[in-house]
Coordinates of C-alpha atoms in Angstrom, one line a residue:
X26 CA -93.4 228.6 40.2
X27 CA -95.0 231.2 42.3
X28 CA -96.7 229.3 45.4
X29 CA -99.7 230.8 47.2
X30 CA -102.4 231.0 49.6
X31 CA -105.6 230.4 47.5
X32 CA -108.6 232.6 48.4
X33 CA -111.3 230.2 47.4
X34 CA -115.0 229.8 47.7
X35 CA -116.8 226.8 48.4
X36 CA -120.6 225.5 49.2
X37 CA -119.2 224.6 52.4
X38 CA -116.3 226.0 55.1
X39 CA -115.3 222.4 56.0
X40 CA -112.0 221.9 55.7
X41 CA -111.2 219.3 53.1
X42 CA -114.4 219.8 51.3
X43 CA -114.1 219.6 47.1
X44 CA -114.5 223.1 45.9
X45 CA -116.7 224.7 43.0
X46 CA -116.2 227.4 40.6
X47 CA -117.6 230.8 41.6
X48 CA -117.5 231.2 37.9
X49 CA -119.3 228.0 36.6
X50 CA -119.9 226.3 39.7
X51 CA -118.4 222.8 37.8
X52 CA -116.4 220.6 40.8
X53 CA -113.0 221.5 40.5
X54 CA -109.4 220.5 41.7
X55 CA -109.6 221.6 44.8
X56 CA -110.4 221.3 48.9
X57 CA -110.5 224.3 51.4
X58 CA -107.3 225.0 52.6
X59 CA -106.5 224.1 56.2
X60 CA -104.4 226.7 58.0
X61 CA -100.5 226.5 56.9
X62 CA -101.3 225.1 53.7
X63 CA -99.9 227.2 50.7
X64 CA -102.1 226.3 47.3
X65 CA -100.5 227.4 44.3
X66 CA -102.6 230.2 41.8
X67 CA -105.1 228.5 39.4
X68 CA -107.2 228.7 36.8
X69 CA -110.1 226.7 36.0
X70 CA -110.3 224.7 33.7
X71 CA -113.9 224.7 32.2
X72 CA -114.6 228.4 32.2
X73 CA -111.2 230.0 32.9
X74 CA -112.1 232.1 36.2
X75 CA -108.7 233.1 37.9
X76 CA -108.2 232.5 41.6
X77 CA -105.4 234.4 43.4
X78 CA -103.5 233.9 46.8
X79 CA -100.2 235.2 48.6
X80 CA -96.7 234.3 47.8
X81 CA -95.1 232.0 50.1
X82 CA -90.8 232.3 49.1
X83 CA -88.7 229.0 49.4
X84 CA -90.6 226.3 49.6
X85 CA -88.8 222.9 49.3
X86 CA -89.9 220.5 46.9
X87 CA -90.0 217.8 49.3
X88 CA -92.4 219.4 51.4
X89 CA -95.2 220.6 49.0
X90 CA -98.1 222.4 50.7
X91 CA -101.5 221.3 50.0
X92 CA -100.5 218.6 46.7
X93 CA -104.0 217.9 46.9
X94 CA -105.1 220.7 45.4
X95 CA -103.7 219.0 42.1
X96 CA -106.5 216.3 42.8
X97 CA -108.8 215.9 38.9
X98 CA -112.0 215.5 39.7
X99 CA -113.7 216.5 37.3
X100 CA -117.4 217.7 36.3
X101 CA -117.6 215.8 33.0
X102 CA -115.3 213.3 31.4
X103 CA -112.0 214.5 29.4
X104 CA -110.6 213.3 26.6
X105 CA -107.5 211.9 27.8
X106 CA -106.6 209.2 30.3
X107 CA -103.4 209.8 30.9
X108 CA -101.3 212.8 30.8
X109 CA -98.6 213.7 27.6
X110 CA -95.5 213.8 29.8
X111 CA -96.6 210.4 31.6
X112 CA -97.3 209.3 27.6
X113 CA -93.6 210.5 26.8
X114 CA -92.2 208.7 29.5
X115 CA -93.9 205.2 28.9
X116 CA -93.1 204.7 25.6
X117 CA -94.9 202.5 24.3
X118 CA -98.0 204.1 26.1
X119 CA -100.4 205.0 23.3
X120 CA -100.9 209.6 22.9
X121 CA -104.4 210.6 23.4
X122 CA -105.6 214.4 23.0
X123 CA -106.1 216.4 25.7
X124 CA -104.9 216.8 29.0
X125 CA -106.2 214.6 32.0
X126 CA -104.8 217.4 34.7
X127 CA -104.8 221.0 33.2
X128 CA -103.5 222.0 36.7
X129 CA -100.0 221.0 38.0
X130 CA -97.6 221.8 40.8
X131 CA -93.9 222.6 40.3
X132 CA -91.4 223.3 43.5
X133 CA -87.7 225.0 43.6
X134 CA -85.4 222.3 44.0
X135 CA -83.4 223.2 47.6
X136 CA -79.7 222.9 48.1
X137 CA -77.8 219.8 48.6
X138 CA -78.0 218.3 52.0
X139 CA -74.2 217.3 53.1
X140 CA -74.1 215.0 56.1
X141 CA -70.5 214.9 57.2
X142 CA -71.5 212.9 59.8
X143 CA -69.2 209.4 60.7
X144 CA -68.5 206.7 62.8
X145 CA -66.7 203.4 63.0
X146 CA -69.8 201.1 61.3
X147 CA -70.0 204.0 58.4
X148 CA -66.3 204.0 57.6
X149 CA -66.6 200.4 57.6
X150 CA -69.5 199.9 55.5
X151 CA -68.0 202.6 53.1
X152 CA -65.1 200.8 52.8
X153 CA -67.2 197.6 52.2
X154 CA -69.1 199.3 49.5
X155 CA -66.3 200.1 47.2
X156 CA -65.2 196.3 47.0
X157 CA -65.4 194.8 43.7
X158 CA -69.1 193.0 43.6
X159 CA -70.2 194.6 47.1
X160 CA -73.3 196.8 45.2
X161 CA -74.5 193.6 42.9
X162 CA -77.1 190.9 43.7
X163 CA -75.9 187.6 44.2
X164 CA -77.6 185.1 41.9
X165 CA -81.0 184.9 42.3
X166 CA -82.9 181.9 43.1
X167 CA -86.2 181.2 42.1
X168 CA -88.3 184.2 41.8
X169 CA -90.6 184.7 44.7
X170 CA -93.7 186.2 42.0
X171 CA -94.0 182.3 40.9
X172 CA -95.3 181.3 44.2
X173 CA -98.2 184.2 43.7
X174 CA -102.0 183.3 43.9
X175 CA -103.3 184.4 40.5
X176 CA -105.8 186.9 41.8
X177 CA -106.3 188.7 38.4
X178 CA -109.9 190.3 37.2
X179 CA -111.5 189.5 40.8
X180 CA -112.9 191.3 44.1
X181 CA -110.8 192.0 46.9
X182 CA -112.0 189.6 49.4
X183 CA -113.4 191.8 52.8
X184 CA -112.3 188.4 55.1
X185 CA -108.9 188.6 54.0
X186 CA -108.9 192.6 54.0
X187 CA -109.9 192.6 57.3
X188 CA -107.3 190.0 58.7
X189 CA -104.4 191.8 56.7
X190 CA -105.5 195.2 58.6
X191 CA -105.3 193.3 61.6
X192 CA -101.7 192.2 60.6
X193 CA -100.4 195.5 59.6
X194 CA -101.7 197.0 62.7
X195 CA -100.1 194.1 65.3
X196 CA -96.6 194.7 62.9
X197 CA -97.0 198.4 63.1
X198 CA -96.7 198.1 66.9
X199 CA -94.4 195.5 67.0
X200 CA -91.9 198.4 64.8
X201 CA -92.7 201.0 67.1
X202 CA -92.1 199.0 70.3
X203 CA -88.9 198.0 68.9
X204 CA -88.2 201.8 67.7
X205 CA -88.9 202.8 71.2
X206 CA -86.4 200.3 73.1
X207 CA -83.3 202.2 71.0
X208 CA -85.1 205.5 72.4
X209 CA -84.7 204.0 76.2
X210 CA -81.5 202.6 75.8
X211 CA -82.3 199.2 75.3
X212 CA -81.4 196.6 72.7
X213 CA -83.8 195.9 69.8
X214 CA -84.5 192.5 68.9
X215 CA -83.7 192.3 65.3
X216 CA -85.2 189.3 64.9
X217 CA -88.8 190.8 65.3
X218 CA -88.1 192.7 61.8
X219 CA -87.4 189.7 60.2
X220 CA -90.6 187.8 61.4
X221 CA -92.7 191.0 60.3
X222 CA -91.0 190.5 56.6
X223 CA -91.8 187.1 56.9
X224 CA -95.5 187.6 57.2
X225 CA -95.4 190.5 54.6
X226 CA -94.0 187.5 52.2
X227 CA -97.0 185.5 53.2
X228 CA -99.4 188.3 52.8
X229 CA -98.1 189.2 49.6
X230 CA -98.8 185.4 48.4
X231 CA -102.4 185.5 49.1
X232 CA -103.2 188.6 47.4
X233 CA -100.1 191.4 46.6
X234 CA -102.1 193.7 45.3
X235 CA -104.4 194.5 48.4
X236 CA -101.0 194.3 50.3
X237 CA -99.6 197.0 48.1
X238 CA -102.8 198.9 48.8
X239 CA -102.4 198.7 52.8
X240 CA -98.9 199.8 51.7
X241 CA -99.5 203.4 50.5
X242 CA -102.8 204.3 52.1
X243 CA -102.4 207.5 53.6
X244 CA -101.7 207.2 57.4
X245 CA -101.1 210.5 60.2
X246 CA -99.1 209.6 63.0
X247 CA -96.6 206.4 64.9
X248 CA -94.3 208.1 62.4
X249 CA -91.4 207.0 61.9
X250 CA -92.5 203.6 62.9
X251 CA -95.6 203.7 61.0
X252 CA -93.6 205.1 57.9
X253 CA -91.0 202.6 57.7
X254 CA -93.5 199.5 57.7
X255 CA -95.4 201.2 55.0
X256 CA -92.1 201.4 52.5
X257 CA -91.2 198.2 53.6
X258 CA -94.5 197.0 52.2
X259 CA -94.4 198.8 49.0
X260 CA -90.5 197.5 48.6
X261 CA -90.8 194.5 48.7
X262 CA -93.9 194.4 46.1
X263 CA -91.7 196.5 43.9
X264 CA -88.7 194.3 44.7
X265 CA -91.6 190.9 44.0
X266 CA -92.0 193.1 40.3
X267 CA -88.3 192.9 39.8
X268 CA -88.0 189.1 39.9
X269 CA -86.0 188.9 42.9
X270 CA -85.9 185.7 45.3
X271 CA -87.0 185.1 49.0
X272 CA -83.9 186.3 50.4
X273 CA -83.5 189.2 48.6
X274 CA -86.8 190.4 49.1
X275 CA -86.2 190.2 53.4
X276 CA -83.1 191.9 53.0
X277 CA -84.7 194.5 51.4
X278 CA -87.9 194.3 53.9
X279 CA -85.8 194.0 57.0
X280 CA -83.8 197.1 55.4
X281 CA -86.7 199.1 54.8
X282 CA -88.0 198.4 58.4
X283 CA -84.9 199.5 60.1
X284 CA -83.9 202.6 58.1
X285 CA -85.7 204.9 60.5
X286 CA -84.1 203.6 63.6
X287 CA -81.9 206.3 63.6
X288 CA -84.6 209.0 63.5
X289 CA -85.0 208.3 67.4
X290 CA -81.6 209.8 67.7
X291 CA -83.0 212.8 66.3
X292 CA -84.8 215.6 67.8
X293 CA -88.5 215.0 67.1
X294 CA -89.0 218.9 67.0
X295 CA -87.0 218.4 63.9
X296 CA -89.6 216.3 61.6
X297 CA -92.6 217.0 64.0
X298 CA -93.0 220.8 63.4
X299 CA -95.6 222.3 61.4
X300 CA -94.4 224.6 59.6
X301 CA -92.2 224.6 56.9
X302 CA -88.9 222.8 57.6
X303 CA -85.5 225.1 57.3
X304 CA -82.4 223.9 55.7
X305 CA -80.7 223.3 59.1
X306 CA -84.0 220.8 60.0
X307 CA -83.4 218.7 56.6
X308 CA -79.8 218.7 58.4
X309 CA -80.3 217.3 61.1
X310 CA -83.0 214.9 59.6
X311 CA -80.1 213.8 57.2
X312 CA -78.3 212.6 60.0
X313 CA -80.8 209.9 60.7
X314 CA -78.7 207.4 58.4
X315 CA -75.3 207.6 60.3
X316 CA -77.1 207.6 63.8
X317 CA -78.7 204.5 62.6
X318 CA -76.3 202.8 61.8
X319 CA -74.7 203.2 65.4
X320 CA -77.9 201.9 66.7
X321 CA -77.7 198.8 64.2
X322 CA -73.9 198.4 66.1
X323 CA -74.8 198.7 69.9
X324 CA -78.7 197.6 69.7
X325 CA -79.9 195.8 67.6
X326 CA -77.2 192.4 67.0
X327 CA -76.6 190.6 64.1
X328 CA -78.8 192.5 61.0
X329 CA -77.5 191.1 57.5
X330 CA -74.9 192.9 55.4
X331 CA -77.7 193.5 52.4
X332 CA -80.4 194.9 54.9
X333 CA -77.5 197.7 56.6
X334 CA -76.8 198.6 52.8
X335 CA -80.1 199.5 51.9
X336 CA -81.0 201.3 55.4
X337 CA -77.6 203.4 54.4
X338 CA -78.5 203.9 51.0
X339 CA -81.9 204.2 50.3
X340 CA -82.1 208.4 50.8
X341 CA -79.1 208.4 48.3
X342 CA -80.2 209.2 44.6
X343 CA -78.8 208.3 41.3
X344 CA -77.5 211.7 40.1
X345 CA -75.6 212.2 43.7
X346 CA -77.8 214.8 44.8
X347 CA -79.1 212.3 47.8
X348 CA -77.8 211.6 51.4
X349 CA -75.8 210.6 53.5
X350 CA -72.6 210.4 51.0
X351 CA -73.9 211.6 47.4
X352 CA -73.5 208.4 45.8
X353 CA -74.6 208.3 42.1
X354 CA -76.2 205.4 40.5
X355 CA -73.5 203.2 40.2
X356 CA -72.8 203.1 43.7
X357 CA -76.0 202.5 45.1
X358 CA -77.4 199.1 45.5
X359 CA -80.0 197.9 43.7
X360 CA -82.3 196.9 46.8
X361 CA -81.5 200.5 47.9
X362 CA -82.3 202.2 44.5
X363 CA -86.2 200.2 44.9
X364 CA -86.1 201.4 48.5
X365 CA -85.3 205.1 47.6
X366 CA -88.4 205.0 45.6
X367 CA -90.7 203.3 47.6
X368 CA -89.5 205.5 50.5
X369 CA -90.6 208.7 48.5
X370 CA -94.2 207.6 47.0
X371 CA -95.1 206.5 50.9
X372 CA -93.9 210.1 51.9
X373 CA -95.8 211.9 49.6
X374 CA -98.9 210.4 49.7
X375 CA -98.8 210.5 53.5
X376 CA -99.9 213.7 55.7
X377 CA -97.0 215.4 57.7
X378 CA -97.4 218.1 60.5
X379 CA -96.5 220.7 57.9
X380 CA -98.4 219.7 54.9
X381 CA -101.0 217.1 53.8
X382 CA -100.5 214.2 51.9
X383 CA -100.1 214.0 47.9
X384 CA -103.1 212.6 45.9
X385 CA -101.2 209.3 44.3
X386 CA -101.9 210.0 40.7
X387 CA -99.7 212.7 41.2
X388 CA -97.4 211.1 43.2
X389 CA -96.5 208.8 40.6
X390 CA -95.9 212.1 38.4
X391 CA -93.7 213.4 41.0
X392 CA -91.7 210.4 41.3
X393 CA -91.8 209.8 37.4
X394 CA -90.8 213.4 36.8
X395 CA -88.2 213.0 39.5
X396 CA -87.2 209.9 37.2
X397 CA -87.0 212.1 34.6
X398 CA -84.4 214.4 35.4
X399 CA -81.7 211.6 37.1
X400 CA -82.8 211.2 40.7
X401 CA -84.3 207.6 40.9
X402 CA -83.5 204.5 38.9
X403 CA -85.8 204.1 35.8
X404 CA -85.9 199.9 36.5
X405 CA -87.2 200.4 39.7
X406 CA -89.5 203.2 39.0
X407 CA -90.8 200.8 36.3
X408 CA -91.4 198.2 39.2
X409 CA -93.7 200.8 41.2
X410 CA -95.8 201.0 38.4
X411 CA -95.7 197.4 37.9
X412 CA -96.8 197.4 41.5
X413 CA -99.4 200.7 41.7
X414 CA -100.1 201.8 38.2
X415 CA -100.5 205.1 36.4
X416 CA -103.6 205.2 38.5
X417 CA -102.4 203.6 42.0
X418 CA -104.2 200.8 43.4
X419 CA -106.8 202.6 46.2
X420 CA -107.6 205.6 44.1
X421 CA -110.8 206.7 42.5
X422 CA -111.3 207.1 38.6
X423 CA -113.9 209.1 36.3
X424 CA -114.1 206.6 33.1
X425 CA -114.7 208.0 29.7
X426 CA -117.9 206.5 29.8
X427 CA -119.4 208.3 32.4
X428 CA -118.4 205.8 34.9
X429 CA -116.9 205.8 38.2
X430 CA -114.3 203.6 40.0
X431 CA -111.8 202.5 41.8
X432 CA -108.6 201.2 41.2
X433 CA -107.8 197.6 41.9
X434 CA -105.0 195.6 40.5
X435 CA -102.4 196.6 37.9
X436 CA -101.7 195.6 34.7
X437 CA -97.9 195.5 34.4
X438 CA -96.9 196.9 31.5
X439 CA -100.1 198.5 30.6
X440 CA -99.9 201.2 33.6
X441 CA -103.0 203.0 32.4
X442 CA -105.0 200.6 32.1
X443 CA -105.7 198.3 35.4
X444 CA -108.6 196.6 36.6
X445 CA -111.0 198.6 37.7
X446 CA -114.3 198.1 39.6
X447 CA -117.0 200.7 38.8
X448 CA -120.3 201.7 39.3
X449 CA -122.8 204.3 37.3
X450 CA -122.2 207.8 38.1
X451 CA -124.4 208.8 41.7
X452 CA -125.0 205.0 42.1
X453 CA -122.1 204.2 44.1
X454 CA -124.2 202.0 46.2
X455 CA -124.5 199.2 43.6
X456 CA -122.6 196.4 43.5
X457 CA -119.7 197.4 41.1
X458 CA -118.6 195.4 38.2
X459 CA -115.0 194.3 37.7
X460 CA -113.4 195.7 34.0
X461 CA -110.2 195.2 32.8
X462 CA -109.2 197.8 31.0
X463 CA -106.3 196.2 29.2
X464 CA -109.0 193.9 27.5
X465 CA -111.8 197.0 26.8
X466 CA -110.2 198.6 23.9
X467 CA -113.2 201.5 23.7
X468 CA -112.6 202.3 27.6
X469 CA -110.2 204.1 29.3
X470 CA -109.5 206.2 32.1
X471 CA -110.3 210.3 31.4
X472 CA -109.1 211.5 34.9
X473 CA -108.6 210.7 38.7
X474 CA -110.8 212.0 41.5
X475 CA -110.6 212.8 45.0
X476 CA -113.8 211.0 45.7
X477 CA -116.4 209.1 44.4
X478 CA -119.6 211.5 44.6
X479 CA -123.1 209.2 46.0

């Protein structure tokens, strides 16, 4: 698909206001481009007025310009709630007419990265990994989701919001410290990681699903400390979903928090720049693993055999088109295939120096459709839904009602249909009310927004 530079107007020249039609004036998928960003062509899709733009070649998939644009927010309800190819996917997902998103976003898919990069702990752990029983879970204990609060059908509570901000915030600079004693030279404690998984277990037990929502809120900057607390989050919900035990579920954490060590090994120029990144910077990014793994040898001490496997293998992808060895599915490791896709919604949804974050409704398509043609396990992507929704947990809703709402827990196994709390459209200020969609037969959700408008 062609990408380009839209040439929109709006009612304002603020950067990241919501457009209008110059046709109909209806509110439309869309925000005023910021400088770099490359929209794709559009139509609109209440009175069909055509906007054009300029053709920017070679853009990697990864590394979409301006997702946002693909943002419903829309001027009256639609008929659907969910779109066909989501319904196709999650059979048994009941088909509705219509289309919830008339506008979509399609990237080429860019060459295989190749990291033929080695050292003693990567030989060793690949020699490790091709031992009979060395990609398998042990048996698991009792599943951690049994010592869950039930929390379902209420309110977030704003004490305990505010205290598990406090705590991400104190472990996101307890990563980053750690991050920056392998930049100086020094040796990371390892033990710190496994304390902050710990007190994500904890957090999780009060109330996972604002815990999954501090996961994948969209956050600018501290990357890649920042980045790797934020999959570690979402993994372990995900890996909670699964049914795994305590131990597996810090393995994976402690994993997840660690992957990125190697990245401070890497030349920041190379995932700091703003514009589009080359083949030769995915490269060098690619490297990361391998690099890390040398830190995990010299820096950090003893970090368990599970954890290393899942920092190693969690940018692999099932149909071997990952890094840093092209493994296919049934050589990566289960904690790593839930890591790979926790690693990629937290990506997408999270603004880079070259390109903004992705609204999450269509992050989950991305990562569905991405499902779709081989790259990510299908059990674990049904664990992030499990975890986020259709609709993810955060993210703002137009009812078929008339309503508005946000997004608050999951219904696993219904995906399109989580509790939501709502308020009357341009009365935001109310106190909402707290529906369940998977016990309101006659309600469902038409289409995501960007915003919920006064």
């Amino acid at each position: 698909m062609t990408i380009v530079q839209a040439a929109v107007e709006t009612p304002s020249t603020a950067r990241g206001a919501i457009g209008r039609c110059r046709g109909c004036a209806s509110i439309l998928p869309l925000r005023w481009p910021a400088e770099n960003e490359t929209p794709e062509d559009w139509v609109c899709a209440n009175c069909g007025e055509r906007y054009r733009g300029i053709r920017i070649q070679n853009l990697p998939r990864e590394y979409a310009k301006n997702a946002r644009l693909a943002t419903a927010v829309a001027s009256k309800p639609v008929g659907s709630h969910v779109d066909v190819e989501v319904e196709a996917f999650l059979n048994p997902v009941r088909a509705h007419e219509g289309h919830a998103h008339p506008i979509t976003i399609a990237f080429p898919d860019r060459p295989k990265i190749v990291c033929d990069l080695e050292n003693s702990f990567s030989r060793d752990l690949d020699s490790h990994l091709s031992l009979t029983g060395a990609l398998e879970l042990p048996s698991q204990q009792s599943p951690f989701a049994a010592e869950l609060r039930d929390v379902r059908n209420r309110p977030y509570d704003a004490t305990w919001i505010q205290r598990s901000i406090e705590q991400v915030l104190q472990s996101a600079d307890d990563v980053k410290n750690q991050f920056a004693a392998v930049t100086e030279g020094r040796r990371a404690d390892f033990e710190v990681f496994r304390t902050i998984a710990r007190e994500q277990l904890r957090q999780i037990v009060e109330d996972k699903d604002v815990f999954a929502c501090l996961g994948i809120q969209p956050h600018l900057g501290d990357y890649p400390s920042r980045h790797a607390l934020q999959v570690s989050m979402l993994a372990m919900s995900m890996g909670v979903a699964m049914g795994w035990d305590v131990v597996s579920l810090l393995d994976l954490g402690t994993g997840c928090l660690v992957h990125d060590a190697g990245m401070m090994s890497v030349d920041s120029s190379q995932y700091g720049k703003k514009g589009i990144l080359s083949a030769h910077d995915l490269g060098e990014i690619a490297k990361h693993v391998v690099l890390g793994l040398g830190t995990f040898e010299h820096r950090m001490g003893d970090v368990p055999e599970r954890a290393l496997i899942v920092a190693y293998q969690m940018h692999e992808r099932s149909n071997g088109t990952g890094y840093p060895r092209g493994y296919s599915l049934e050589r990566i490791h289960p904690l790593a295939r839930v890591a790979a896709i926790a690693d990629v919604f937290v990506a997408l949804v999270s603004p880079r120096p070259h390109r903004p974050g992705m609204v999450p409704y269509h992050a989950i398509k991305k990562v569905m459709q991405d499902t779709e043609h081989g790259l990510f396990d299908k059990q674990a992507f049904r664990a992030l839904l499990d975890t986020v929704s259709v609709f993810p947990i955060g993210s703002f809703v137009a009812l078929n009602d008339g309503r508005v709402g946000r997004v608050l827990r999951p219904n696993p196994g219904r995906y399109d249909r989580p509790v939501v709390e709502v308020w009357r459209r341009g009365n935001v200020g109310e106190r909402p009310a707290i529906v369940n969609l998977s016990e309101q037969a006659d309600v469902a959700i038409a289409s995501s927004m960007a915003c919920l408008e006064g």
